[in-house]
Amino acid sequence: MTITGARALAEQDAARLDVVFAGYLNLFARPDAHVYLGSATGIDTLALEWLAVHSPAAISVVVPRTVADQPDLAAETIRTRRERGRLTHVVELGADHLGAPARLVVPL
């Protein structure tokens, strides 16, 4: 499963995503599932928050550099969910330079 979307969302879009996530993510985010998420502000952060609250699935977050280098909202969401024991792993890739070459592609 891939979750992609905008980095900036209007508040009404974010509210509608709760319904979308409940309808689609819920089908896959079962107790035996492991979900890997990016760490951008926007859809990544909203999906992380929804999964942490509504799903028993294991959750891993991958950041291109460090959590501290993420936008404030994304970093705070990751820290909060980590402190609450809701993240299985946080992977900090430590990229020197962000841009197209820093994107993570994971073969399945």
mmCIF file with all atom_site columns, C-alpha atoms in Angstrom:
data_model
loop_
_atom_site.group_PDB
_atom_site.id
_atom_site.type_symbol
_atom_site.label_atom_id
_atom_site.label_alt_id
_atom_site.label_comp_id
_atom_site.label_asym_id
_atom_site.label_entity_id
_atom_site.label_seq_id
_atom_site.pdbx_PDB_ins_code
_atom_site.Cartn_x
_atom_site.Cartn_y
_atom_site.Cartn_z
_atom_site.occupancy
_atom_site.B_iso_or_equiv
_atom_site.pdbx_formal_charge
_atom_site.auth_seq_id
_atom_site.auth_comp_id
_atom_site.auth_asym_id
_atom_site.auth_atom_id
_atom_site.pdbx_PDB_model_num
ATOM 1   C CA . MET A 1 1   ? 0.000   0.000  0.000  1.00 0.00 ? 1   MET A CA 1
ATOM 2   C CA . THR A 1 2   ? 1.208   3.479  -0.804 1.00 0.00 ? 2   THR A CA 1
ATOM 3   C CA . ILE A 1 3   ? -0.142  6.624  0.793  1.00 0.00 ? 3   ILE A CA 1
ATOM 4   C CA . THR A 1 4   ? 0.620   9.722  -1.232 1.00 0.00 ? 4   THR A CA 1
ATOM 5   C CA . GLY A 1 5   ? -0.804  13.190 -1.294 1.00 0.00 ? 5   GLY A CA 1
ATOM 6   C CA . ALA A 1 6   ? -0.294  16.862 -0.796 1.00 0.00 ? 6   ALA A CA 1
ATOM 7   C CA . ARG A 1 7   ? 2.037   18.406 1.765  1.00 0.00 ? 7   ARG A CA 1
ATOM 8   C CA . ALA A 1 8   ? -0.397  21.242 2.417  1.00 0.00 ? 8   ALA A CA 1
ATOM 9   C CA . LEU A 1 9   ? -4.067  20.526 3.043  1.00 0.00 ? 9   LEU A CA 1
ATOM 10  C CA . ALA A 1 10  ? -7.007  22.751 3.799  1.00 0.00 ? 10  ALA A CA 1
ATOM 11  C CA . GLU A 1 11  ? -8.705  22.004 7.117  1.00 0.00 ? 11  GLU A CA 1
ATOM 12  C CA . GLN A 1 12  ? -11.818 20.657 5.363  1.00 0.00 ? 12  GLN A CA 1
ATOM 13  C CA . ASP A 1 13  ? -9.605  18.267 3.348  1.00 0.00 ? 13  ASP A CA 1
ATOM 14  C CA . ALA A 1 14  ? -7.962  17.000 6.533  1.00 0.00 ? 14  ALA A CA 1
ATOM 15  C CA . ALA A 1 15  ? -11.387 16.376 8.090  1.00 0.00 ? 15  ALA A CA 1
ATOM 16  C CA . ARG A 1 16  ? -12.525 14.413 5.027  1.00 0.00 ? 16  ARG A CA 1
ATOM 17  C CA . LEU A 1 17  ? -9.416  12.251 5.190  1.00 0.00 ? 17  LEU A CA 1
ATOM 18  C CA . ASP A 1 18  ? -10.653 10.707 8.433  1.00 0.00 ? 18  ASP A CA 1
ATOM 19  C CA . VAL A 1 19  ? -13.515 9.156  6.464  1.00 0.00 ? 19  VAL A CA 1
ATOM 20  C CA . VAL A 1 20  ? -11.189 8.111  3.624  1.00 0.00 ? 20  VAL A CA 1
ATOM 21  C CA . PHE A 1 21  ? -8.692  6.548  6.019  1.00 0.00 ? 21  PHE A CA 1
ATOM 22  C CA . ALA A 1 22  ? -11.454 4.717  7.901  1.00 0.00 ? 22  ALA A CA 1
ATOM 23  C CA . GLY A 1 23  ? -12.748 3.307  4.634  1.00 0.00 ? 23  GLY A CA 1
ATOM 24  C CA . TYR A 1 24  ? -9.427  2.270  3.114  1.00 0.00 ? 24  TYR A CA 1
ATOM 25  C CA . LEU A 1 25  ? -6.584  2.121  5.633  1.00 0.00 ? 25  LEU A CA 1
ATOM 26  C CA . ASN A 1 26  ? -8.725  0.190  8.059  1.00 0.00 ? 26  ASN A CA 1
ATOM 27  C CA . LEU A 1 27  ? -8.915  -2.675 5.553  1.00 0.00 ? 27  LEU A CA 1
ATOM 28  C CA . PHE A 1 28  ? -5.145  -3.162 5.625  1.00 0.00 ? 28  PHE A CA 1
ATOM 29  C CA . ALA A 1 29  ? -3.980  -1.904 9.021  1.00 0.00 ? 29  ALA A CA 1
ATOM 30  C CA . ARG A 1 30  ? -4.773  -5.042 10.998 1.00 0.00 ? 30  ARG A CA 1
ATOM 31  C CA . PRO A 1 31  ? -2.892  -6.386 14.027 1.00 0.00 ? 31  PRO A CA 1
ATOM 32  C CA . ASP A 1 32  ? -0.597  -8.485 11.804 1.00 0.00 ? 32  ASP A CA 1
ATOM 33  C CA . ALA A 1 33  ? 0.258   -5.580 9.475  1.00 0.00 ? 33  ALA A CA 1
ATOM 34  C CA . HIS A 1 34  ? 3.310   -3.333 9.504  1.00 0.00 ? 34  HIS A CA 1
ATOM 35  C CA . VAL A 1 35  ? 2.870   0.094  7.914  1.00 0.00 ? 35  VAL A CA 1
ATOM 36  C CA . TYR A 1 36  ? 5.857   2.146  6.742  1.00 0.00 ? 36  TYR A CA 1
ATOM 37  C CA . LEU A 1 37  ? 5.322   5.879  6.394  1.00 0.00 ? 37  LEU A CA 1
ATOM 38  C CA . GLY A 1 38  ? 7.261   8.848  5.180  1.00 0.00 ? 38  GLY A CA 1
ATOM 39  C CA . SER A 1 39  ? 7.552   11.835 7.429  1.00 0.00 ? 39  SER A CA 1
ATOM 40  C CA . ALA A 1 40  ? 6.390   14.846 5.462  1.00 0.00 ? 40  ALA A CA 1
ATOM 41  C CA . THR A 1 41  ? 3.874   17.342 6.726  1.00 0.00 ? 41  THR A CA 1
ATOM 42  C CA . GLY A 1 42  ? 0.477   16.786 5.149  1.00 0.00 ? 42  GLY A CA 1
ATOM 43  C CA . ILE A 1 43  ? -0.784  13.395 4.121  1.00 0.00 ? 43  ILE A CA 1
ATOM 44  C CA . ASP A 1 44  ? 2.100   11.480 5.759  1.00 0.00 ? 44  ASP A CA 1
ATOM 45  C CA . THR A 1 45  ? 1.557   13.121 9.135  1.00 0.00 ? 45  THR A CA 1
ATOM 46  C CA . LEU A 1 46  ? -2.232  12.760 8.940  1.00 0.00 ? 46  LEU A CA 1
ATOM 47  C CA . ALA A 1 47  ? -1.953  9.084  8.008  1.00 0.00 ? 47  ALA A CA 1
ATOM 48  C CA . LEU A 1 48  ? 0.511   8.503  10.846 1.00 0.00 ? 48  LEU A CA 1
ATOM 49  C CA . GLU A 1 49  ? -1.815  10.150 13.344 1.00 0.00 ? 49  GLU A CA 1
ATOM 50  C CA . TRP A 1 50  ? -4.870  8.242  12.083 1.00 0.00 ? 50  TRP A CA 1
ATOM 51  C CA . LEU A 1 51  ? -3.078  4.888  12.168 1.00 0.00 ? 51  LEU A CA 1
ATOM 52  C CA . ALA A 1 52  ? -1.655  5.524  15.639 1.00 0.00 ? 52  ALA A CA 1
ATOM 53  C CA . VAL A 1 53  ? -5.116  6.242  17.032 1.00 0.00 ? 53  VAL A CA 1
ATOM 54  C CA . HIS A 1 54  ? -7.348  3.880  15.039 1.00 0.00 ? 54  HIS A CA 1
ATOM 55  C CA . SER A 1 55  ? -5.228  0.881  14.093 1.00 0.00 ? 55  SER A CA 1
ATOM 56  C CA . PRO A 1 56  ? -3.416  -1.927 15.926 1.00 0.00 ? 56  PRO A CA 1
ATOM 57  C CA . ALA A 1 57  ? -0.855  -2.235 13.082 1.00 0.00 ? 57  ALA A CA 1
ATOM 58  C CA . ALA A 1 58  ? 2.848   -1.807 13.718 1.00 0.00 ? 58  ALA A CA 1
ATOM 59  C CA . ILE A 1 59  ? 4.084   1.558  12.420 1.00 0.00 ? 59  ILE A CA 1
ATOM 60  C CA . SER A 1 60  ? 7.535   2.586  11.200 1.00 0.00 ? 60  SER A CA 1
ATOM 61  C CA . VAL A 1 61  ? 8.451   6.098  10.103 1.00 0.00 ? 61  VAL A CA 1
ATOM 62  C CA . VAL A 1 62  ? 11.381  6.889  7.829  1.00 0.00 ? 62  VAL A CA 1
ATOM 63  C CA . VAL A 1 63  ? 12.865  10.392 7.741  1.00 0.00 ? 63  VAL A CA 1
ATOM 64  C CA . PRO A 1 64  ? 15.449  11.485 5.146  1.00 0.00 ? 64  PRO A CA 1
ATOM 65  C CA . ARG A 1 65  ? 17.726  13.208 7.664  1.00 0.00 ? 65  ARG A CA 1
ATOM 66  C CA . THR A 1 66  ? 16.675  13.308 11.341 1.00 0.00 ? 66  THR A CA 1
ATOM 67  C CA . VAL A 1 67  ? 13.370  13.831 13.124 1.00 0.00 ? 67  VAL A CA 1
ATOM 68  C CA . ALA A 1 68  ? 14.649  17.210 14.317 1.00 0.00 ? 68  ALA A CA 1
ATOM 69  C CA . ASP A 1 69  ? 15.092  18.273 10.670 1.00 0.00 ? 69  ASP A CA 1
ATOM 70  C CA . GLN A 1 70  ? 11.453  17.603 9.840  1.00 0.00 ? 70  GLN A CA 1
ATOM 71  C CA . PRO A 1 71  ? 8.852   20.399 9.722  1.00 0.00 ? 71  PRO A CA 1
ATOM 72  C CA . ASP A 1 72  ? 7.544   21.232 13.211 1.00 0.00 ? 72  ASP A CA 1
ATOM 73  C CA . LEU A 1 73  ? 4.177   19.457 12.928 1.00 0.00 ? 73  LEU A CA 1
ATOM 74  C CA . ALA A 1 74  ? 5.681   16.299 11.456 1.00 0.00 ? 74  ALA A CA 1
ATOM 75  C CA . ALA A 1 75  ? 8.467   16.184 14.056 1.00 0.00 ? 75  ALA A CA 1
ATOM 76  C CA . GLU A 1 76  ? 6.036   16.745 16.929 1.00 0.00 ? 76  GLU A CA 1
ATOM 77  C CA . THR A 1 77  ? 3.705   13.999 15.681 1.00 0.00 ? 77  THR A CA 1
ATOM 78  C CA . ILE A 1 78  ? 6.597   11.547 15.407 1.00 0.00 ? 78  ILE A CA 1
ATOM 79  C CA . ARG A 1 79  ? 7.915   12.450 18.886 1.00 0.00 ? 79  ARG A CA 1
ATOM 80  C CA . THR A 1 80  ? 4.456   12.211 20.476 1.00 0.00 ? 80  THR A CA 1
ATOM 81  C CA . ARG A 1 81  ? 3.653   8.840  18.935 1.00 0.00 ? 81  ARG A CA 1
ATOM 82  C CA . ARG A 1 82  ? 7.113   7.524  19.826 1.00 0.00 ? 82  ARG A CA 1
ATOM 83  C CA . GLU A 1 83  ? 6.719   8.652  23.467 1.00 0.00 ? 83  GLU A CA 1
ATOM 84  C CA . ARG A 1 84  ? 3.308   6.958  23.638 1.00 0.00 ? 84  ARG A CA 1
ATOM 85  C CA . GLY A 1 85  ? 4.853   3.707  22.436 1.00 0.00 ? 85  GLY A CA 1
ATOM 86  C CA . ARG A 1 86  ? 2.926   3.693  19.199 1.00 0.00 ? 86  ARG A CA 1
ATOM 87  C CA . LEU A 1 87  ? 5.881   3.525  16.785 1.00 0.00 ? 87  LEU A CA 1
ATOM 88  C CA . THR A 1 88  ? 7.739   0.298  16.169 1.00 0.00 ? 88  THR A CA 1
ATOM 89  C CA . HIS A 1 89  ? 10.702  2.038  14.515 1.00 0.00 ? 89  HIS A CA 1
ATOM 90  C CA . VAL A 1 90  ? 11.865  5.495  13.545 1.00 0.00 ? 90  VAL A CA 1
ATOM 91  C CA . VAL A 1 91  ? 14.562  5.347  10.887 1.00 0.00 ? 91  VAL A CA 1
ATOM 92  C CA . GLU A 1 92  ? 16.718  8.454  10.412 1.00 0.00 ? 92  GLU A CA 1
ATOM 93  C CA . LEU A 1 93  ? 18.594  8.110  7.109  1.00 0.00 ? 93  LEU A CA 1
ATOM 94  C CA . GLY A 1 94  ? 20.980  11.009 7.769  1.00 0.00 ? 94  GLY A CA 1
ATOM 95  C CA . ALA A 1 95  ? 20.986  12.314 4.185  1.00 0.00 ? 95  ALA A CA 1
ATOM 96  C CA . ASP A 1 96  ? 23.457  15.150 3.639  1.00 0.00 ? 96  ASP A CA 1
ATOM 97  C CA . HIS A 1 97  ? 21.404  16.814 0.944  1.00 0.00 ? 97  HIS A CA 1
ATOM 98  C CA . LEU A 1 98  ? 17.675  16.647 0.341  1.00 0.00 ? 98  LEU A CA 1
ATOM 99  C CA . GLY A 1 99  ? 16.296  16.526 -3.157 1.00 0.00 ? 99  GLY A CA 1
ATOM 100 C CA . ALA A 1 100 ? 15.436  13.902 -5.735 1.00 0.00 ? 100 ALA A CA 1
ATOM 101 C CA . PRO A 1 101 ? 18.477  11.682 -4.950 1.00 0.00 ? 101 PRO A CA 1
ATOM 102 C CA . ALA A 1 102 ? 17.515  11.595 -1.247 1.00 0.00 ? 102 ALA A CA 1
ATOM 103 C CA . ARG A 1 103 ? 14.129  10.011 -1.886 1.00 0.00 ? 103 ARG A CA 1
ATOM 104 C CA . LEU A 1 104 ? 13.736  6.548  -0.471 1.00 0.00 ? 104 LEU A CA 1
ATOM 105 C CA . VAL A 1 105 ? 12.572  3.752  -2.737 1.00 0.00 ? 105 VAL A CA 1
ATOM 106 C CA . VAL A 1 106 ? 11.895  0.449  -1.012 1.00 0.00 ? 106 VAL A CA 1
ATOM 107 C CA . PRO A 1 107 ? 11.450  -2.572 -3.306 1.00 0.00 ? 107 PRO A CA 1
ATOM 108 C CA . LEU A 1 108 ? 8.724   -4.905 -2.146 1.00 0.00 ? 108 LEU A CA 1
#
